[in-house]
């Protein structure tokens, strides 16, 4: 309840909560959570009916927002913790095969639609190294904005005028936290899952 209240009132989510045009974010997140709940039920008692419900739930969720394509990978993480499934990885990958196939279909469809409407920038305009710098810097920017929201605007520029120097501190921070989480994976699997 407290997390839901924080989500609803935090300035980074005001747009998703308050504007009808961004309802797809809330619907996509809700349906992704439904998929995870259905999957937990299936993982505890694997039955054909539960599996069909899982595939159907993911199909509906995948139609809401392309970002839901990552849910099958998230289900693999749930297998590790908290579900602690003992099946071999290959078996679990085959089990999620239809979900990964749907995710691939949604990703290809989203890419084609965005390409048709010229919503994808050419690598001439925004080269790959610059995009990678942007990812590293934006991780730190969004983490800062979660703690202390400032400099928020309607238009959030992807390219923040970045240089390699801008990405050093956030990159080192991400590497250190990732290394620490990997090192503590066995003692604290919930942190690795997070």
CSV table of C-alpha atoms in Angstrom, one decimal, residues 7 12-17 19-33 61 64-68:
chain,number,residue,atom,x,y,z
A,7,UNK,CA,4.1,5.6,-6.9
A,12,UNK,CA,8.1,11.3,-11.7
A,13,UNK,CA,4.8,9.4,-12.0
A,14,UNK,CA,2.3,12.3,-12.0
A,15,UNK,CA,2.0,12.1,-15.8
A,16,UNK,CA,1.1,8.4,-15.7
A,17,UNK,CA,-1.3,8.8,-12.8
A,19,UNK,CA,-3.1,12.0,-17.7
A,20,UNK,CA,-5.3,9.8,-19.8
A,21,UNK,CA,-2.7,9.7,-22.6
A,22,UNK,CA,-0.3,7.8,-20.4
A,23,UNK,CA,-2.7,5.2,-19.0
A,24,UNK,CA,-0.9,2.6,-21.1
A,25,UNK,CA,2.0,2.7,-18.5
A,26,UNK,CA,-0.3,1.9,-15.6
A,27,UNK,CA,-2.2,-0.7,-17.6
A,28,UNK,CA,1.0,-2.3,-18.8
A,29,UNK,CA,2.5,-2.4,-15.3
A,30,UNK,CA,-0.7,-3.8,-13.8
A,31,UNK,CA,-0.9,-6.5,-16.5
A,32,UNK,CA,2.8,-7.4,-16.0
A,33,UNK,CA,2.0,-7.9,-12.3
A,61,UNK,CA,0.0,-7.6,-21.4
A,64,UNK,CA,-0.5,-2.8,-24.0
A,65,UNK,CA,3.0,-1.5,-24.2
A,66,UNK,CA,6.2,-2.8,-25.8
A,67,UNK,CA,8.2,-2.5,-22.6
A,68,UNK,CA,6.4,-5.6,-21.4
